[in-house]
XYZ file of C-alpha atoms in Angstrom:
685
model
C 115.396 -119.790 -208.897
C 112.895 -121.602 -211.080
C 112.563 -121.221 -214.842
C 109.697 -118.736 -214.590
C 111.662 -116.358 -212.352
C 114.705 -116.574 -214.646
C 112.498 -115.700 -217.668
C 111.030 -112.652 -215.895
C 114.531 -111.427 -214.947
C 115.689 -111.701 -218.558
C 112.657 -109.773 -219.816
C 113.231 -107.024 -217.237
C 116.917 -106.772 -218.136
C 116.113 -106.421 -221.832
C 113.566 -103.734 -221.027
C 116.114 -101.806 -218.974
C 118.633 -102.027 -221.799
C 116.105 -100.633 -224.285
C 114.838 -97.938 -221.936
C 116.925 -94.938 -221.097
C 115.694 -93.436 -217.868
C 117.944 -90.905 -216.204
C 117.690 -88.642 -213.203
C 118.434 -85.028 -214.116
C 120.298 -82.714 -211.821
C 118.142 -79.688 -212.516
C 114.901 -79.151 -210.571
C 111.505 -79.024 -212.466
C 108.790 -76.441 -211.837
C 106.744 -78.936 -209.797
C 109.196 -81.251 -208.033
C 108.103 -84.246 -206.040
C 108.050 -84.300 -202.246
C 111.621 -85.642 -202.054
C 112.856 -83.255 -204.796
C 113.529 -85.997 -207.370
C 112.804 -85.553 -211.079
C 113.029 -87.910 -214.041
C 113.477 -87.592 -217.772
C 111.653 -90.484 -219.421
C 112.877 -91.706 -222.830
C 111.987 -95.276 -223.909
C 111.613 -96.956 -227.260
C 109.674 -100.144 -228.052
C 109.602 -101.180 -224.417
C 107.379 -103.782 -222.844
C 104.399 -102.117 -221.093
C 104.687 -104.277 -217.991
C 108.327 -103.217 -217.594
C 107.233 -99.604 -218.028
C 104.565 -100.078 -215.323
C 107.157 -101.452 -212.879
C 109.421 -98.421 -213.519
C 106.509 -96.014 -212.948
C 105.713 -97.837 -209.702
C 109.268 -97.162 -208.497
C 109.083 -93.475 -209.537
C 105.623 -92.709 -208.072
C 105.470 -95.184 -205.191
C 102.033 -96.413 -206.280
C 100.787 -99.982 -206.145
C 99.544 -101.407 -209.443
C 97.407 -104.473 -210.130
C 97.754 -105.467 -213.789
C 95.044 -107.286 -215.724
C 96.493 -110.375 -217.463
C 95.142 -109.047 -220.764
C 97.376 -105.960 -220.553
C 100.178 -106.786 -223.034
C 102.144 -104.498 -225.332
C 105.808 -104.472 -226.536
C 105.953 -101.222 -228.474
C 105.724 -98.516 -225.809
C 107.640 -95.399 -226.895
C 107.936 -92.189 -224.842
C 110.181 -89.258 -225.746
C 110.680 -86.514 -223.171
C 113.242 -83.662 -223.021
C 112.101 -82.137 -219.727
C 112.485 -83.354 -216.201
C 109.226 -84.559 -214.615
C 108.125 -84.886 -211.052
C 106.437 -88.029 -209.741
C 102.933 -86.554 -210.323
C 103.885 -85.520 -213.850
C 105.315 -88.977 -214.500
C 101.983 -90.476 -213.392
C 100.062 -88.173 -215.746
C 102.410 -89.213 -218.550
C 101.802 -92.838 -217.586
C 98.009 -92.352 -217.826
C 98.417 -90.845 -221.312
C 100.515 -93.825 -222.439
C 97.837 -96.220 -221.135
C 95.120 -94.319 -223.000
C 97.101 -94.446 -226.254
C 97.496 -98.210 -225.972
C 93.859 -98.837 -225.046
C 94.241 -99.294 -221.300
C 93.087 -97.347 -218.280
C 94.109 -96.924 -214.625
C 91.304 -97.153 -212.049
C 91.994 -95.981 -208.509
C 90.622 -98.397 -205.906
C 91.794 -97.382 -202.442
C 95.616 -97.681 -202.244
C 95.745 -99.793 -205.382
C 95.583 -98.739 -209.033
C 94.065 -101.347 -211.355
C 95.375 -101.468 -214.940
C 92.565 -102.830 -217.206
C 91.306 -102.548 -220.779
C 89.457 -99.265 -221.249
C 86.407 -101.179 -222.581
C 85.677 -102.534 -219.091
C 86.939 -99.574 -217.117
C 83.485 -98.001 -216.542
C 82.340 -101.176 -214.767
C 85.373 -101.095 -212.461
C 83.946 -98.806 -209.762
C 85.228 -95.477 -211.091
C 85.528 -92.837 -208.351
C 82.839 -90.151 -208.163
C 84.611 -86.769 -208.348
C 82.532 -83.575 -208.192
C 85.443 -81.141 -207.776
C 85.817 -78.947 -210.851
C 89.502 -78.256 -210.066
C 90.489 -81.837 -210.921
C 92.276 -82.371 -214.253
C 94.382 -84.916 -216.068
C 93.714 -88.232 -217.778
C 92.257 -90.106 -214.809
C 88.978 -91.943 -215.428
C 86.253 -90.604 -213.134
C 82.458 -90.344 -212.911
C 80.720 -86.987 -212.487
C 77.081 -85.831 -212.135
C 76.428 -82.533 -213.967
C 73.136 -80.745 -213.101
C 71.466 -78.811 -215.964
C 69.617 -75.652 -214.953
C 67.731 -74.365 -217.985
C 67.849 -76.660 -221.012
C 65.988 -79.998 -220.991
C 68.620 -82.680 -220.462
C 67.171 -84.878 -223.226
C 68.077 -82.196 -225.775
C 71.767 -82.204 -224.733
C 72.390 -85.961 -224.905
C 72.332 -86.233 -228.748
C 74.745 -83.282 -228.968
C 77.260 -84.507 -226.360
C 77.252 -88.242 -227.038
C 79.740 -88.052 -230.001
C 82.241 -86.276 -227.700
C 82.408 -89.226 -225.277
C 84.624 -92.204 -226.307
C 83.084 -95.600 -226.788
C 84.473 -96.885 -223.505
C 82.985 -93.881 -221.686
C 79.415 -93.440 -220.467
C 76.818 -90.669 -220.920
C 73.264 -90.886 -219.575
C 70.430 -88.430 -218.872
C 68.264 -88.374 -215.725
C 65.083 -86.561 -216.762
C 63.562 -86.446 -213.274
C 66.593 -84.551 -211.891
C 67.466 -82.860 -215.237
C 71.104 -83.979 -214.844
C 73.798 -85.829 -216.817
C 75.959 -88.740 -215.602
C 79.360 -88.946 -217.372
C 82.176 -91.495 -216.979
C 85.269 -90.318 -218.881
C 88.726 -88.827 -218.521
C 88.871 -85.751 -216.317
C 90.061 -83.405 -219.059
C 87.310 -84.521 -221.454
C 84.676 -84.037 -218.759
C 85.915 -80.490 -218.212
C 85.622 -79.868 -221.953
C 82.042 -81.162 -221.953
C 81.198 -78.935 -218.963
C 82.473 -75.922 -220.895
C 80.238 -76.820 -223.846
C 77.241 -77.259 -221.529
C 77.830 -73.825 -219.988
C 77.442 -72.271 -223.454
C 74.349 -74.308 -224.362
C 72.584 -74.139 -221.009
C 71.874 -70.440 -221.197
C 69.001 -68.969 -219.158
C 68.227 -66.701 -222.080
C 66.899 -69.735 -223.996
C 64.066 -70.026 -221.445
C 62.845 -66.459 -221.745
C 59.249 -66.083 -222.951
C 57.676 -63.302 -224.968
C 53.925 -62.822 -225.623
C 52.778 -61.127 -228.844
C 49.164 -59.922 -229.208
C 47.834 -60.327 -232.762
C 45.461 -57.725 -234.169
C 44.434 -59.040 -237.578
C 45.899 -62.517 -238.185
C 44.529 -65.661 -236.558
C 47.062 -67.204 -234.189
C 46.305 -70.796 -235.253
C 47.142 -70.115 -238.902
C 50.157 -67.959 -238.035
C 51.752 -70.636 -235.849
C 51.556 -73.194 -238.668
C 53.253 -70.732 -241.015
C 56.018 -69.839 -238.553
C 56.706 -73.478 -237.674
C 57.241 -74.143 -241.371
C 59.724 -71.265 -241.595
C 61.531 -72.091 -238.314
C 64.331 -74.701 -238.774
C 63.773 -77.946 -236.962
C 65.950 -79.142 -234.149
C 69.170 -80.659 -235.342
C 68.946 -78.845 -238.677
C 69.318 -75.220 -237.667
C 71.720 -72.860 -239.409
C 75.067 -71.821 -238.052
C 73.841 -68.307 -237.355
C 70.886 -69.630 -235.294
C 72.213 -70.421 -231.815
C 69.085 -72.059 -230.390
C 65.659 -73.395 -231.284
C 62.414 -71.460 -230.951
C 59.210 -72.780 -229.386
C 55.886 -71.313 -230.564
C 52.616 -71.787 -228.651
C 49.226 -70.453 -229.842
C 46.764 -69.098 -227.278
C 43.571 -69.233 -229.346
C 41.425 -67.989 -226.450
C 43.041 -64.521 -226.541
C 44.536 -64.701 -230.077
C 48.078 -64.302 -228.686
C 51.349 -65.966 -229.665
C 53.817 -67.171 -227.021
C 57.513 -67.337 -228.115
C 60.276 -69.038 -226.170
C 63.917 -68.845 -227.250
C 67.009 -66.656 -227.162
C 66.840 -62.947 -227.759
C 68.013 -62.993 -231.372
C 65.517 -65.690 -232.334
C 62.669 -63.907 -230.571
C 63.526 -60.608 -232.273
C 63.639 -62.320 -235.654
C 60.223 -63.966 -235.094
C 58.707 -60.719 -233.763
C 59.776 -58.778 -236.850
C 58.294 -61.458 -239.058
C 55.002 -61.317 -237.106
C 54.773 -57.542 -237.641
C 54.963 -58.063 -241.393
C 52.344 -60.842 -241.358
C 49.854 -59.346 -238.877
C 48.165 -56.961 -241.346
C 44.516 -56.578 -242.445
C 43.472 -59.008 -245.130
C 42.816 -57.803 -248.647
C 39.942 -60.237 -249.265
C 36.496 -59.524 -247.833
C 35.778 -63.104 -246.731
C 35.548 -66.722 -247.786
C 32.713 -69.215 -248.233
C 32.771 -72.878 -247.279
C 30.205 -75.665 -247.331
C 30.394 -77.949 -244.287
C 28.591 -81.290 -244.565
C 27.248 -82.558 -241.243
C 27.398 -86.247 -240.388
C 25.251 -86.485 -237.269
C 23.851 -83.087 -236.277
C 20.829 -81.376 -237.851
C 21.774 -78.527 -240.175
C 18.851 -76.271 -239.248
C 19.381 -76.555 -235.512
C 23.147 -76.170 -235.933
C 22.752 -72.984 -237.985
C 20.506 -71.399 -235.348
C 23.015 -72.276 -232.634
C 25.978 -70.896 -234.585
C 24.120 -67.683 -235.434
C 23.486 -67.058 -231.744
C 27.091 -67.957 -230.955
C 28.642 -65.681 -233.580
C 26.286 -62.778 -232.794
C 27.120 -62.954 -229.091
C 30.851 -63.276 -229.741
C 31.035 -60.378 -232.190
C 28.873 -58.048 -230.107
C 31.136 -58.512 -227.098
C 34.220 -58.058 -229.294
C 33.338 -55.046 -231.431
C 29.979 -53.822 -230.142
C 28.363 -54.161 -233.588
C 26.054 -57.071 -234.329
C 27.348 -59.336 -237.101
C 30.898 -57.924 -237.172
C 33.751 -60.288 -236.481
C 37.012 -59.592 -234.782
C 38.567 -58.905 -238.175
C 35.901 -56.438 -239.196
C 33.919 -58.738 -241.517
C 30.456 -60.273 -241.288
C 29.385 -63.848 -240.630
C 26.624 -65.503 -242.638
C 25.412 -69.024 -241.876
C 22.686 -70.761 -243.882
C 21.357 -74.315 -243.551
C 20.724 -76.584 -246.542
C 18.300 -79.169 -245.179
C 18.301 -81.269 -248.369
C 22.036 -82.032 -248.026
C 22.182 -81.500 -244.247
C 24.985 -78.996 -244.789
C 25.947 -75.500 -243.660
C 26.948 -72.678 -246.006
C 29.270 -70.393 -244.043
C 30.681 -67.050 -245.123
C 33.249 -65.599 -242.715
C 36.772 -64.315 -242.396
C 39.443 -67.036 -242.151
C 40.020 -66.451 -238.441
C 36.311 -66.615 -237.675
C 35.893 -69.538 -240.074
C 38.469 -71.575 -238.151
C 36.697 -70.885 -234.889
C 33.283 -71.823 -236.313
C 34.592 -75.063 -237.832
C 36.179 -75.945 -234.495
C 32.796 -75.567 -232.790
C 31.105 -77.653 -235.509
C 33.633 -80.484 -235.170
C 32.902 -80.706 -231.439
C 29.114 -80.638 -231.871
C 28.797 -82.869 -234.941
C 29.475 -86.150 -233.165
C 27.662 -89.457 -233.128
C 25.048 -89.523 -230.401
C 24.348 -92.610 -228.380
C 21.055 -94.446 -228.833
C 18.931 -95.500 -225.893
C 16.453 -98.369 -225.782
C 13.624 -97.849 -223.298
C 11.657 -100.952 -222.352
C 8.499 -100.508 -220.277
C 6.340 -103.131 -218.593
C 2.801 -102.241 -217.468
C 1.457 -104.988 -215.190
C -2.225 -104.854 -214.210
C -3.992 -107.489 -212.085
C -7.739 -107.115 -211.416
C -10.312 -109.284 -209.662
C -14.009 -108.985 -208.735
C -16.024 -111.118 -206.292
C -19.810 -110.741 -205.790
C -22.513 -112.480 -203.716
C -26.249 -111.742 -204.041
C -29.184 -113.225 -202.145
C -32.785 -111.925 -201.909
C -36.378 -112.955 -201.133
C -39.452 -111.122 -202.476
C -43.175 -111.636 -201.731
C -46.493 -110.561 -203.268
C -50.189 -111.158 -202.386
C -53.647 -109.742 -203.205
C -55.825 -109.127 -206.239
C -57.210 -106.265 -208.284
C -60.341 -105.877 -206.129
C -58.947 -106.196 -202.643
C -55.551 -104.629 -203.374
C -51.981 -105.814 -203.603
C -49.236 -106.062 -200.979
C -45.661 -107.274 -201.299
C -41.994 -107.090 -200.440
C -39.973 -105.730 -203.385
C -36.142 -105.463 -203.744
C -34.504 -104.163 -206.907
C -30.843 -104.731 -206.028
C -30.900 -108.441 -206.950
C -32.155 -109.740 -210.292
C -35.819 -109.414 -211.309
C -38.062 -107.425 -208.966
C -41.645 -108.214 -207.954
C -42.660 -104.810 -209.203
C -41.490 -105.730 -212.694
C -43.405 -109.015 -212.585
C -46.649 -107.282 -211.513
C -46.340 -104.701 -214.248
C -45.868 -107.480 -216.779
C -49.000 -109.278 -215.467
C -51.129 -106.145 -215.577
C -49.915 -105.331 -219.073
C -50.361 -108.952 -220.120
C -46.821 -108.777 -221.589
C -44.486 -111.450 -220.158
C -41.470 -110.030 -222.022
C -41.712 -106.760 -220.105
C -39.853 -108.270 -217.160
C -36.707 -108.527 -219.208
C -36.268 -112.209 -218.447
C -34.664 -113.898 -215.507
C -31.466 -112.549 -214.011
C -28.160 -114.326 -213.626
C -27.769 -117.022 -211.000
C -30.619 -119.118 -209.610
C -34.215 -117.914 -209.423
C -36.907 -119.957 -207.561
C -40.536 -118.837 -207.361
C -43.781 -120.262 -205.958
C -47.265 -119.293 -204.801
C -51.008 -120.126 -204.675
C -53.970 -119.289 -206.950
C -57.714 -119.177 -206.260
C -60.549 -120.983 -208.066
C -60.515 -118.407 -210.837
C -56.765 -118.873 -211.400
C -55.788 -115.581 -209.927
C -52.623 -115.399 -207.816
C -53.366 -115.272 -204.110
C -49.730 -115.009 -202.994
C -46.224 -115.633 -204.434
C -42.587 -115.729 -203.390
C -39.294 -115.390 -205.365
C -35.821 -116.349 -204.203
C -32.738 -115.239 -206.212
C -29.045 -116.017 -205.548
C -25.878 -115.234 -207.499
C -22.151 -115.602 -206.843
C -19.679 -114.147 -209.393
C -15.883 -114.059 -209.720
C -13.783 -112.353 -212.382
C -9.998 -112.127 -212.707
C -7.722 -110.510 -215.277
C -3.954 -110.373 -215.666
C -2.796 -107.824 -218.237
C 0.809 -107.294 -219.280
C 1.945 -104.682 -221.815
C 5.619 -104.369 -222.711
C 6.141 -101.459 -225.100
C 9.700 -100.549 -226.067
C 11.113 -97.665 -228.032
C 14.549 -96.757 -229.436
C 15.640 -93.139 -229.702
C 18.686 -90.883 -229.812
C 20.114 -89.083 -226.843
C 18.176 -85.853 -226.099
C 15.568 -86.773 -228.728
C 11.886 -87.177 -227.770
C 10.167 -90.372 -228.908
C 6.649 -91.749 -228.463
C 4.743 -94.954 -229.109
C 0.938 -95.354 -229.227
C -0.819 -98.732 -229.225
C -4.621 -98.575 -229.082
C -7.800 -97.632 -230.880
C -9.261 -94.449 -232.323
C -12.627 -94.125 -230.552
C -15.392 -91.714 -231.696
C -16.875 -89.341 -229.110
C -20.226 -87.632 -229.846
C -19.898 -83.862 -229.553
C -23.255 -82.790 -230.998
C -26.320 -83.998 -232.952
C -29.598 -82.863 -234.492
C -32.508 -85.284 -235.159
C -35.280 -82.785 -235.915
C -36.148 -81.953 -239.503
C -38.155 -78.832 -238.690
C -37.185 -75.183 -238.347
C -35.191 -75.125 -241.552
C -33.156 -78.246 -240.749
C -33.529 -80.704 -243.592
C -30.752 -83.173 -242.796
C -30.238 -84.562 -239.292
C -26.591 -84.930 -238.302
C -24.291 -86.161 -235.556
C -20.838 -84.658 -234.981
C -18.117 -86.777 -233.451
C -14.510 -86.332 -232.373
C -12.049 -89.204 -232.504
C -9.434 -89.700 -229.815
C -6.799 -92.342 -229.222
C -7.557 -94.822 -226.475
C -4.923 -97.359 -225.472
C -1.278 -97.291 -224.418
C 0.873 -94.177 -224.916
C 4.543 -93.830 -223.969
C 6.519 -90.616 -224.470
C 10.128 -90.369 -223.353
C 13.072 -87.995 -223.731
C 16.381 -89.522 -222.564
C 19.454 -87.532 -221.500
C 22.816 -89.145 -220.821
C 24.039 -88.166 -217.355
C 27.498 -89.747 -217.528
C 28.911 -92.941 -218.981
C 26.320 -95.262 -217.424
C 23.497 -93.052 -216.096
C 20.404 -91.761 -217.885
C 17.951 -89.018 -216.973
C 14.511 -89.813 -218.398
C 11.606 -87.410 -218.902
C 8.618 -89.761 -219.044
C 4.916 -89.541 -219.791
C 3.061 -92.877 -219.702
C -0.701 -93.154 -220.141
C -3.010 -96.178 -220.219
C -6.659 -95.582 -221.169
C -9.553 -97.873 -222.084
C -13.270 -97.756 -222.840
C -15.266 -98.687 -219.751
C -18.890 -98.437 -220.829
C -20.967 -97.534 -223.898
C -24.548 -96.294 -223.908
C -26.364 -96.484 -227.240
C -29.461 -94.704 -228.410
C -32.373 -96.123 -230.355
C -30.454 -95.453 -233.564
C -27.603 -97.696 -232.321
C -25.220 -94.712 -232.493
C -22.905 -94.123 -229.519
C -24.031 -91.097 -227.577
C -21.942 -91.433 -224.449
C -18.654 -93.223 -223.813
C -16.929 -93.662 -220.482
C -13.162 -94.159 -220.497
C -10.645 -94.923 -217.783
C -7.192 -93.390 -217.743
C -4.009 -94.012 -215.714
C -1.193 -91.581 -216.328
C 2.342 -91.115 -215.001
C 4.422 -88.021 -215.789
C 7.802 -87.858 -214.077
C 11.578 -87.442 -214.431
C 13.810 -90.224 -213.129
C 17.521 -91.091 -213.047
C 18.485 -94.688 -213.818
C 21.637 -96.666 -214.540
C 22.322 -98.544 -217.756
C 20.343 -101.814 -217.854
C 18.737 -101.193 -214.442
C 15.036 -102.009 -213.937
C 13.163 -99.417 -211.892
C 9.539 -98.936 -210.867
C 7.908 -95.679 -211.888
C 4.767 -95.972 -209.793
C 1.477 -97.796 -209.516
C -2.040 -98.016 -208.197
C -3.371 -100.501 -205.647
C -7.138 -100.270 -205.165
C -9.410 -102.448 -203.016
C -13.131 -101.552 -203.370
C -15.574 -103.337 -201.025
C -19.311 -102.638 -201.254
C -22.177 -104.129 -199.174
C -25.779 -103.383 -200.151
C -28.659 -104.549 -197.850
C -32.385 -104.007 -198.470
C -34.765 -105.366 -195.811
C -38.194 -105.151 -194.278
C -38.091 -103.139 -191.048
C -38.106 -105.276 -187.912
C -38.670 -108.514 -189.837
C -35.308 -108.230 -191.560
C -33.533 -107.939 -188.215
C -34.902 -111.213 -186.781
C -32.046 -113.692 -186.250
C -31.961 -116.544 -188.778
C -35.504 -115.885 -190.060
C -34.601 -112.317 -190.960
C -32.786 -113.522 -194.074
C -36.221 -114.246 -195.598
C -37.149 -110.583 -195.395
C -34.028 -108.937 -196.781
C -31.928 -108.803 -199.933
C -28.108 -108.574 -199.708
C -25.501 -107.800 -202.323
C -21.775 -107.896 -201.563
C -19.064 -107.025 -204.069
C -15.293 -106.680 -203.800
C -13.042 -105.301 -206.555
C -9.232 -105.308 -206.418
C -6.922 -103.668 -208.916
C -3.113 -103.668 -208.873
C -1.275 -101.592 -211.493
C 2.527 -101.202 -211.591
C 4.770 -99.648 -214.259
C 8.398 -100.798 -214.642
C 11.126 -99.339 -216.857
C 14.543 -100.492 -218.071
C 16.782 -98.169 -220.156
C 19.749 -99.542 -222.096
C 22.509 -97.385 -223.593
C 23.543 -98.465 -227.102
C 26.748 -96.464 -227.500
C 27.903 -98.285 -230.642
C 26.394 -100.250 -233.487
C 27.738 -103.571 -232.194
C 25.630 -103.451 -229.054
C 22.583 -102.395 -231.099
C 22.924 -105.432 -233.370
C 23.308 -107.742 -230.359
C 20.157 -106.302 -228.766
C 18.219 -106.698 -232.033
C 19.213 -110.340 -232.419
C 18.381 -111.055 -228.785
C 14.862 -109.608 -229.068
C 14.242 -111.365 -232.376
C 15.283 -114.675 -230.806
C 12.682 -114.087 -228.092
C 9.974 -113.712 -230.778
C 10.996 -116.804 -232.738
C 11.084 -118.867 -229.517
C 7.295 -118.442 -229.242
C 6.920 -120.624 -232.355
C 8.200 -123.717 -230.531
C 7.269 -125.620 -227.396
C 8.581 -128.629 -225.535
C 6.421 -131.732 -226.034
C 5.840 -134.549 -223.559
C 8.995 -136.327 -224.715
C 11.071 -133.262 -223.893
C 11.781 -132.411 -227.551
C 11.424 -128.985 -229.085
C 8.405 -129.038 -231.372
C 7.288 -126.430 -233.870
C 3.729 -125.211 -233.296
C 3.562 -122.762 -236.225
C 3.244 -124.103 -239.764
C 5.183 -121.285 -241.382
C 7.647 -120.003 -238.787
C 9.735 -116.873 -239.035
C 13.341 -117.158 -240.282
C 15.877 -118.262 -237.695
C 18.032 -115.137 -238.230
C 16.826 -111.581 -238.269
C 18.951 -110.842 -241.356
C 16.855 -113.342 -243.357
C 13.753 -111.189 -242.961
C 14.984 -109.125 -245.908
C 16.055 -112.064 -248.042
C 13.815 -111.004 -250.924
C 15.385 -107.545 -251.001
C 18.978 -108.685 -251.288
C 20.962 -108.483 -254.504
C 20.310 -111.208 -257.071
C 23.121 -113.817 -257.317
C 25.456 -113.309 -260.257
C 24.699 -116.671 -261.903
C 20.950 -116.000 -261.784
C 21.465 -112.480 -263.141
C 23.552 -113.835 -266.027
C 20.906 -116.434 -266.836
C 18.182 -113.794 -266.747
C 20.075 -111.418 -269.044
C 20.968 -114.179 -271.484
C 17.400 -115.497 -271.627
C 15.827 -112.109 -272.297
C 18.569 -111.190 -274.741
C 17.694 -114.247 -276.834
C 13.995 -113.419 -276.543
C 14.561 -109.835 -277.692
C 16.644 -111.056 -280.645
C 13.884 -113.480 -281.684
C 11.277 -110.696 -281.506
C 13.452 -108.438 -283.661
C 13.825 -111.213 -286.272
C 10.057 -111.806 -286.307
C 9.423 -108.095 -286.744
C 11.890 -107.988 -289.648
C 10.114 -110.909 -291.390
C 6.737 -109.260 -290.953
C 8.101 -106.042 -292.400
C 9.393 -107.815 -295.454
């Protein structure tokens, strides 16, 4: 034998000398399978020696953790124990000394109880098991929420045990001694009572359920702080739609709350209350009209009498437009309902920027060519070819000659005019010819980009144009009792008009009710008094309702017109001769094209930050027009006095005066006032 084996034999011998273990002759109530019993009496024994003795008595195999050491094990027993009872006694001794036995197949591991729950404790669901064995059990909870039981049961589990809640399954997982788990199950059976889940509904007649719930919650003890005579908590839920109170709890608690409700649900002594509600965003006048309709409809359906509330009072709502406030007189229950409606309606509305672009492209092309002839005299007669669709006509020239007034022709027309002829010996015209030709081209590209900012569901309009007078009546005669001639006119706006009413149709969609009109003065005819007597205007109008996304550019509509006109005046037969026929006809060709399109882009400005960003962006576009890139590629200023670089600097003159300048100003005028007072005193003396 080596030294280590000799040392272990000595230790075991000493332990046997200190321990007195005897086999009794009498039989216990629960003998072992072989009928043996033991009376265990040891004092200050080594725990490893005690484990080896228990192994011999019970026939179990033990694996001892090296950290299991104790030399003061004492057990006093006066009764004979079977092998199973010895093992239960052994488990109690281990628990007292801070150790635990963990069953693992045919082997029992002896470890510190602090690490026992990580040592694969057996899962035992049988409720008949008892003793000090460490096990793990899953306890389902039927009625009470499992999270409410954990704070109550956690102090009952030792530190080396384990207690956890599984909310999804409403169950508890416990790792502890079997007897302690049975004790916890008994406590749970008392707490997890189905009566705690019973619900009672109380209909209120006079009191308002919202106010009553707040009062009862104040009187009801909170969880964890309830009295000894209150076995469970009470849950109160207000159903404001039907003015009913829902109570959940045990029978005693529900009866106590119900009796309290009967004492509180009585008619009120006061006839009503008055409150002033200041509105932040909504209009007081429109809100008052809405609430009057709402309260009248609600009270008529409730009591059948217009103006009477559910509590028998009357509702009065007046709008103070100067303060944008509502003066409300109503019973407390009705007042709470009205204020709830106001809080949901008085919210900040989004702003919407509508940008429109009206693009109009027009062009006119014209070609004119004509030949006219004249021959004869006053005696023999006159003959000629006359066309009035191109420039000056022969008829006009002859009238001017006969009247001896050259200005009567009105002068030459546009384009080229070539004339020739022959005269006789007396200087009279024998024959003459006139050729006139004109080619014309006009083009215009018009772009209008009006924009307007408005609130959601608020109509807005913008008008850019002129106020043109239209003659509606006049009198130029001074006879028949009329001493003063007069002309009556009516002025109307002519130009660009945009009316829009936006409606938000979701987070990023807008429904727009639009009316866009573009009008202009086409022609003016004046009388001899140079007063306008007739004005011709053109008008293009679009009235529609569209749905657009935030920041999306859409086309509302347009007009594409192509007008081609050919005018031919000719001499019969002669004008149809090929090539030479051009000398006996006058042609005028004109073509007019007009393209008009209207585009729209709405932008939702839900908050002030986006509004400021849009303002700065548009202002930057205006200031950029003051600069241009020169030939060297540098940015050059083309305006002598440009606008400020930042939009905030537009109001620089309206900002508060700096403190140092204000102090200088006050000090200067204070000295001046003092000097004037001294001068006045000297003059008085």
